[in-house]
PDB file of C-alpha atoms in Angstrom:
ATOM      1  CA  MET N   1      38.818  65.053 -23.365  1.00  0.00           C
ATOM      2  CA  ILE N   2      39.081  61.844 -25.333  1.00  0.00           C
ATOM      3  CA  VAL N   3      36.499  61.233 -28.055  1.00  0.00           C
ATOM      4  CA  ILE N   4      35.885  57.802 -29.580  1.00  0.00           C
ATOM      5  CA  ASN N   5      33.632  57.062 -32.564  1.00  0.00           C
ATOM      6  CA  ALA N   6      32.051  53.709 -31.659  1.00  0.00           C
ATOM      7  CA  ASN N   7      31.386  53.000 -35.347  1.00  0.00           C
ATOM      8  CA  GLU N   8      35.153  52.996 -35.970  1.00  0.00           C
ATOM      9  CA  VAL N   9      35.964  50.496 -33.174  1.00  0.00           C
ATOM     10  CA  LYS N  10      36.212  46.874 -34.283  1.00  0.00           C
ATOM     11  CA  PRO N  11      34.387  44.318 -32.110  1.00  0.00           C
ATOM     12  CA  ASP N  12      36.418  41.792 -30.116  1.00  0.00           C
ATOM     13  CA  ASN N  13      36.802  38.309 -31.586  1.00  0.00           C
ATOM     14  CA  ARG N  14      34.295  36.144 -29.724  1.00  0.00           C
ATOM     15  CA  PRO N  15      33.033  32.571 -30.147  1.00  0.00           C
ATOM     16  CA  ASP N  16      29.380  33.582 -29.549  1.00  0.00           C
ATOM     17  CA  ASP N  17      28.555  36.103 -32.348  1.00  0.00           C
ATOM     18  CA  ALA N  18      28.022  38.958 -29.864  1.00  0.00           C
ATOM     19  CA  LYS N  19      29.626  42.192 -31.040  1.00  0.00           C
ATOM     20  CA  LEU N  20      31.466  43.492 -27.968  1.00  0.00           C
ATOM     21  CA  LYS N  21      33.372  46.767 -28.271  1.00  0.00           C
ATOM     22  CA  THR N  22      35.554  48.178 -25.524  1.00  0.00           C
ATOM     23  CA  LEU N  23      35.451  51.910 -26.197  1.00  0.00           C
ATOM     24  CA  PHE N  24      37.503  52.977 -23.177  1.00  0.00           C
ATOM     25  CA  PRO N  25      39.815  50.411 -21.544  1.00  0.00           C
ATOM     26  CA  LYS N  26      40.803  51.270 -17.987  1.00  0.00           C
ATOM     27  CA  GLU N  27      44.387  51.853 -19.153  1.00  0.00           C
ATOM     28  CA  ILE N  28      43.307  54.840 -21.246  1.00  0.00           C
ATOM     29  CA  ILE N  29      44.172  57.047 -18.242  1.00  0.00           C
ATOM     30  CA  ASP N  30      46.694  56.576 -15.442  1.00  0.00           C
ATOM     31  CA  GLY N  31      45.076  54.855 -12.475  1.00  0.00           C
ATOM     32  CA  GLY N  32      41.895  54.115 -14.422  1.00  0.00           C
ATOM     33  CA  LYS N  33      39.321  51.897 -12.713  1.00  0.00           C
ATOM     34  CA  VAL N  34      36.557  51.873 -15.329  1.00  0.00           C
ATOM     35  CA  MET N  35      36.087  50.060 -18.639  1.00  0.00           C
ATOM     36  CA  PHE N  36      33.287  51.273 -20.902  1.00  0.00           C
ATOM     37  CA  GLY N  37      31.799  49.826 -24.049  1.00  0.00           C
ATOM     38  CA  THR N  38      28.889  48.422 -25.999  1.00  0.00           C
ATOM     39  CA  VAL N  39      27.671  44.983 -26.941  1.00  0.00           C
ATOM     40  CA  VAL N  40      25.137  43.913 -29.545  1.00  0.00           C
ATOM     41  CA  ILE N  41      23.678  40.456 -28.942  1.00  0.00           C
ATOM     42  CA  PRO N  42      21.864  39.112 -32.010  1.00  0.00           C
ATOM     43  CA  PRO N  43      18.685  37.030 -31.764  1.00  0.00           C
ATOM     44  CA  LYS N  44      19.160  33.454 -30.476  1.00  0.00           C
ATOM     45  CA  VAL N  45      22.693  34.190 -29.164  1.00  0.00           C
ATOM     46  CA  ARG N  46      23.758  33.272 -25.623  1.00  0.00           C
ATOM     47  CA  VAL N  47      26.661  34.893 -23.754  1.00  0.00           C
ATOM     48  CA  PRO N  48      28.636  32.966 -22.707  1.00  0.00           C
ATOM     49  CA  LEU N  49      27.820  30.046 -25.011  1.00  0.00           C
ATOM     50  CA  LYS N  50      27.654  27.684 -22.001  1.00  0.00           C
ATOM     51  CA  GLY N  51      27.610  28.136 -18.257  1.00  0.00           C
ATOM     52  CA  GLU N  52      28.068  31.486 -16.560  1.00  0.00           C
ATOM     53  CA  GLY N  53      30.667  34.231 -16.490  1.00  0.00           C
ATOM     54  CA  ALA N  54      31.806  36.631 -13.774  1.00  0.00           C
ATOM     55  CA  HIS N  55      33.978  39.737 -13.471  1.00  0.00           C
ATOM     56  CA  GLU N  56      36.265  41.061 -10.763  1.00  0.00           C
ATOM     57  CA  GLN N  57      34.508  44.422 -11.218  1.00  0.00           C
ATOM     58  CA  ASP N  58      30.937  45.630 -10.702  1.00  0.00           C
ATOM     59  CA  GLU N  59      29.102  45.552 -14.049  1.00  0.00           C
ATOM     60  CA  TYR N  60      26.652  48.340 -14.891  1.00  0.00           C
ATOM     61  CA  SER N  61      24.549  47.978 -18.058  1.00  0.00           C
ATOM     62  CA  TYR N  62      21.879  50.006 -19.827  1.00  0.00           C
ATOM     63  CA  ILE N  63      19.686  48.446 -22.514  1.00  0.00           C
ATOM     64  CA  ILE N  64      19.456  50.775 -25.522  1.00  0.00           C
ATOM     65  CA  ARG N  65      17.413  48.545 -27.839  1.00  0.00           C
ATOM     66  CA  GLY N  66      15.657  45.186 -27.693  1.00  0.00           C
ATOM     67  CA  SER N  67      15.460  42.886 -24.701  1.00  0.00           C
ATOM     68  CA  ILE N  68      17.509  40.138 -23.096  1.00  0.00           C
ATOM     69  CA  GLN N  69      16.836  37.181 -20.827  1.00  0.00           C
ATOM     70  CA  THR N  70      19.481  36.907 -18.161  1.00  0.00           C
ATOM     71  CA  GLY N  71      20.394  34.971 -15.089  1.00  0.00           C
ATOM     72  CA  SER N  72      22.390  36.520 -12.265  1.00  0.00           C
ATOM     73  CA  GLY N  73      22.841  35.513  -8.666  1.00  0.00           C
ATOM     74  CA  GLY N  74      20.629  32.446  -9.141  1.00  0.00           C
ATOM     75  CA  LYS N  75      17.617  34.453 -10.409  1.00  0.00           C
ATOM     76  CA  GLU N  76      16.301  34.949 -13.951  1.00  0.00           C
ATOM     77  CA  TYR N  77      15.171  38.262 -15.446  1.00  0.00           C
ATOM     78  CA  THR N  78      13.934  39.760 -18.704  1.00  0.00           C
ATOM     79  CA  ILE N  79      15.470  43.193 -19.203  1.00  0.00           C
ATOM     80  CA  SER N  80      14.203  45.594 -21.902  1.00  0.00           C
ATOM     81  CA  ALA N  81      15.171  48.874 -23.552  1.00  0.00           C
ATOM     82  CA  GLY N  82      15.235  51.706 -21.038  1.00  0.00           C
ATOM     83  CA  GLU N  83      16.206  49.480 -18.103  1.00  0.00           C
ATOM     84  CA  ALA N  84      19.553  49.373 -16.303  1.00  0.00           C
ATOM     85  CA  THR N  85      21.246  46.626 -14.312  1.00  0.00           C
ATOM     86  CA  LEU N  86      24.016  46.273 -11.749  1.00  0.00           C
ATOM     87  CA  ILE N  87      25.784  42.933 -11.319  1.00  0.00           C
ATOM     88  CA  PRO N  88      28.077  42.966  -8.267  1.00  0.00           C
ATOM     89  CA  ALA N  89      31.700  41.872  -8.676  1.00  0.00           C
ATOM     90  CA  GLY N  90      32.050  38.083  -8.615  1.00  0.00           C
ATOM     91  CA  GLU N  91      28.363  37.322  -9.267  1.00  0.00           C
ATOM     92  CA  GLU N  92      27.975  34.670 -11.973  1.00  0.00           C
ATOM     93  CA  HIS N  93      25.679  35.607 -14.849  1.00  0.00           C
ATOM     94  CA  TRP N  94      24.605  34.822 -18.428  1.00  0.00           C
ATOM     95  CA  ALA N  95      22.440  36.446 -21.136  1.00  0.00           C
ATOM     96  CA  TYR N  96      20.296  35.121 -24.001  1.00  0.00           C
ATOM     97  CA  ASN N  97      18.508  37.086 -26.701  1.00  0.00           C
ATOM     98  CA  ALA N  98      15.237  35.207 -27.188  1.00  0.00           C
ATOM     99  CA  GLY N  99      13.769  38.039 -29.269  1.00  0.00           C
ATOM    100  CA  ASP N 100      13.670  38.771 -33.000  1.00  0.00           C
ATOM    101  CA  GLU N 101      15.848  41.910 -32.943  1.00  0.00           C
ATOM    102  CA  ASP N 102      19.357  42.745 -31.788  1.00  0.00           C
ATOM    103  CA  CYS N 103      19.767  43.705 -28.156  1.00  0.00           C
ATOM    104  CA  GLU N 104      22.104  46.689 -27.819  1.00  0.00           C
ATOM    105  CA  ILE N 105      23.689  47.359 -24.434  1.00  0.00           C
ATOM    106  CA  VAL N 106      26.021  50.006 -23.050  1.00  0.00           C
ATOM    107  CA  TRP N 107      28.169  48.585 -20.221  1.00  0.00           C
ATOM    108  CA  MET N 108      30.725  49.660 -17.656  1.00  0.00           C
ATOM    109  CA  LEU N 109      33.041  47.536 -15.509  1.00  0.00           C
ATOM    110  CA  VAL N 110      34.033  49.450 -12.373  1.00  0.00           C
ATOM    111  CA  GLU N 111      36.784  48.380  -9.976  1.00  0.00           C
ATOM    112  CA  ARG N 112      35.961  48.893  -6.315  1.00  0.00           C
TER     113      ARG N 112
END
């Protein structure tokens, strides 16, 4: 077993003020196909800053706290605490925290 204290992991350097932490990179085990982490998106922050992003992996997310407006696959959604999402590999997406509190998300990127 590998145990990580998320409070001891430094967030990645990002241009958008989101606090993204990769807790388990796929390389943590031989043949790994999953990345796992958290992101905190403060109020009035958009990820990415402009346009849309996409991953080569399927992205699974679970909203722990707050809410987020997001666009994925040409549709817009508002996702709140207690809800989960799946963005298929290659699907362009973005997120914006229009609320007054941080939005905290647990995410996984899974190779097919």
